[in-house]
Tab-separated table of C-alpha atoms in Angstrom:
chain	number	residue	atom	x	y	z
T	1	MET	CA	18.176	59.649	91.224
T	2	ALA	CA	17.600	60.105	87.498
T	3	PHE	CA	19.931	58.886	84.787
T	4	GLU	CA	21.708	61.795	83.131
T	5	PRO	CA	23.337	60.962	79.795
T	6	GLU	CA	26.871	62.137	79.254
T	7	GLU	CA	26.838	65.396	77.301
T	8	LEU	CA	29.523	66.152	74.755
T	9	SER	CA	30.489	69.585	73.522
T	10	PRO	CA	30.350	70.308	69.770
T	11	GLU	CA	34.168	70.437	69.755
T	12	GLU	CA	34.440	67.019	71.417
T	13	VAL	CA	31.984	65.567	68.913
T	14	THR	CA	33.859	67.045	65.936
T	15	ASP	CA	37.158	65.673	67.240
T	16	GLN	CA	35.593	62.251	67.859
T	17	VAL	CA	33.954	62.090	64.410
T	18	ASP	CA	37.208	63.061	62.686
T	19	SER	CA	39.311	60.530	64.593
T	20	VAL	CA	36.820	57.630	64.404
T	21	ILE	CA	36.467	58.031	60.630
T	22	GLU	CA	40.248	58.243	60.231
T	23	ASP	CA	41.122	55.368	62.573
T	24	ASN	CA	38.605	52.675	61.494
T	25	GLU	CA	37.921	50.826	58.257
T	26	VAL	CA	34.146	50.675	58.718
T	27	VAL	CA	32.233	53.114	60.928
T	28	LEU	CA	28.492	53.363	61.502
T	29	PHE	CA	27.161	56.475	63.217
T	30	MET	CA	23.803	55.347	64.553
T	31	LYS	CA	21.077	55.998	67.088
T	32	GLY	CA	21.774	53.555	69.890
T	33	ASN	CA	24.451	50.888	69.907
T	34	GLU	CA	25.106	47.406	68.543
T	35	LEU	CA	23.174	45.765	71.355
T	36	MET	CA	20.244	48.201	71.328
T	37	PRO	CA	19.686	50.177	68.144
T	38	GLN	CA	17.225	52.979	68.877
T	39	CYS	CA	15.700	53.421	65.423
T	40	GLY	CA	14.709	51.141	62.586
T	41	TYR	CA	17.089	52.724	60.077
T	42	SER	CA	20.066	52.256	62.399
T	43	LYS	CA	19.038	48.662	63.063
T	44	LYS	CA	18.748	47.970	59.317
T	45	ALA	CA	22.133	49.568	58.525
T	46	LEU	CA	23.824	47.585	61.283
T	47	ALA	CA	22.253	44.291	60.152
T	48	LEU	CA	23.315	44.877	56.534
T	49	LEU	CA	26.904	45.642	57.545
T	50	GLN	CA	27.067	42.682	59.937
T	51	GLN	CA	26.209	40.319	57.077
T	52	HIS	CA	29.642	41.118	55.641
T	53	ARG	CA	31.837	42.248	58.559
T	54	ASP	CA	32.288	41.551	62.233
T	55	ASP	CA	34.595	44.474	62.969
T	56	ILE	CA	32.321	47.505	62.628
T	57	GLU	CA	32.986	50.528	64.794
T	58	THR	CA	29.672	51.990	65.949
T	59	VAL	CA	29.108	55.420	67.445
T	60	ASP	CA	25.928	56.272	69.345
T	61	VAL	CA	24.915	59.797	68.296
T	62	LEU	CA	22.168	60.134	70.898
T	63	LYS	CA	24.607	61.684	73.397
T	64	ALA	CA	24.656	64.867	71.310
T	65	THR	CA	22.512	64.362	68.216
T	66	ASP	CA	22.622	67.937	66.888
T	67	ALA	CA	26.390	68.195	67.308
T	68	TYR	CA	26.870	64.842	65.548
T	69	ARG	CA	24.645	65.962	62.669
T	70	GLU	CA	26.768	69.093	62.203
T	71	ALA	CA	30.074	67.243	62.465
T	72	LEU	CA	28.960	64.498	60.069
T	73	GLU	CA	27.666	67.002	57.544
T	74	ARG	CA	31.252	68.235	57.099
T	75	HIS	CA	32.203	64.730	55.909
T	76	SER	CA	29.103	63.718	53.945
T	77	ASP	CA	27.081	66.834	53.074
T	78	ARG	CA	24.174	65.106	54.850
T	79	GLU	CA	22.827	65.350	58.372
T	80	THR	CA	20.725	62.199	58.354
T	81	ILE	CA	21.454	59.329	60.725
T	82	PRO	CA	22.634	56.581	60.278
T	83	GLN	CA	25.774	57.233	58.251
T	84	THR	CA	28.347	54.684	57.132
T	85	PHE	CA	31.985	55.398	56.276
T	86	VAL	CA	34.436	52.919	54.768
T	87	ASP	CA	38.138	53.818	54.674
T	88	GLY	CA	37.219	57.442	55.370
T	89	GLU	CA	34.718	57.637	52.501
T	90	PHE	CA	31.042	58.315	53.082
T	91	ILE	CA	28.981	55.407	51.718
T	92	GLY	CA	25.451	56.280	52.825
T	93	GLY	CA	22.638	55.454	55.181
T	94	SER	CA	20.483	52.362	55.426
T	95	ASP	CA	18.770	52.997	52.080
T	96	ILE	CA	22.067	53.146	50.157
T	97	LEU	CA	23.418	50.110	52.010
T	98	GLU	CA	20.255	48.218	51.098
T	99	GLN	CA	20.599	49.166	47.418
T	100	LEU	CA	24.253	48.110	47.386
T	101	ASP	CA	23.322	44.806	49.011
T	102	GLU	CA	20.512	44.144	46.510
T	103	ARG	CA	22.984	44.711	43.643
T	104	GLY	CA	25.552	42.420	45.283
T	105	GLU	CA	28.013	45.291	45.785
T	106	LEU	CA	27.948	45.769	49.561
T	107	ALA	CA	30.448	43.012	50.429
T	108	GLU	CA	33.048	44.504	48.102
T	109	LYS	CA	32.303	48.054	49.283
T	110	VAL	CA	32.932	47.163	52.935
T	111	GLY	CA	36.121	45.317	52.131
T	112	GLN	CA	35.064	41.671	52.181
């Protein structure tokens, strides 16, 4: 018996993206999850955020990567993963988070 990942429709993904961004202060859309990031950029973004917050909502986009890219592009004008949102505002991916951290601005940006 093979493991079959749960598949989400594009409509379900769009609804989830909209509600998760609206309902959480800090959201990271990433490949994998907090316990097992599945790409280096997602791992870096998560580590940077966790330096400043414990209450990060993470969403694993691997269940429907293309649908997540499309849904996220409506909010950020980007389809790259990972993507971070704070109070409904798109902040950036791991590169932007790293730049903010180097300038000492990340803690304030994520509300700490």
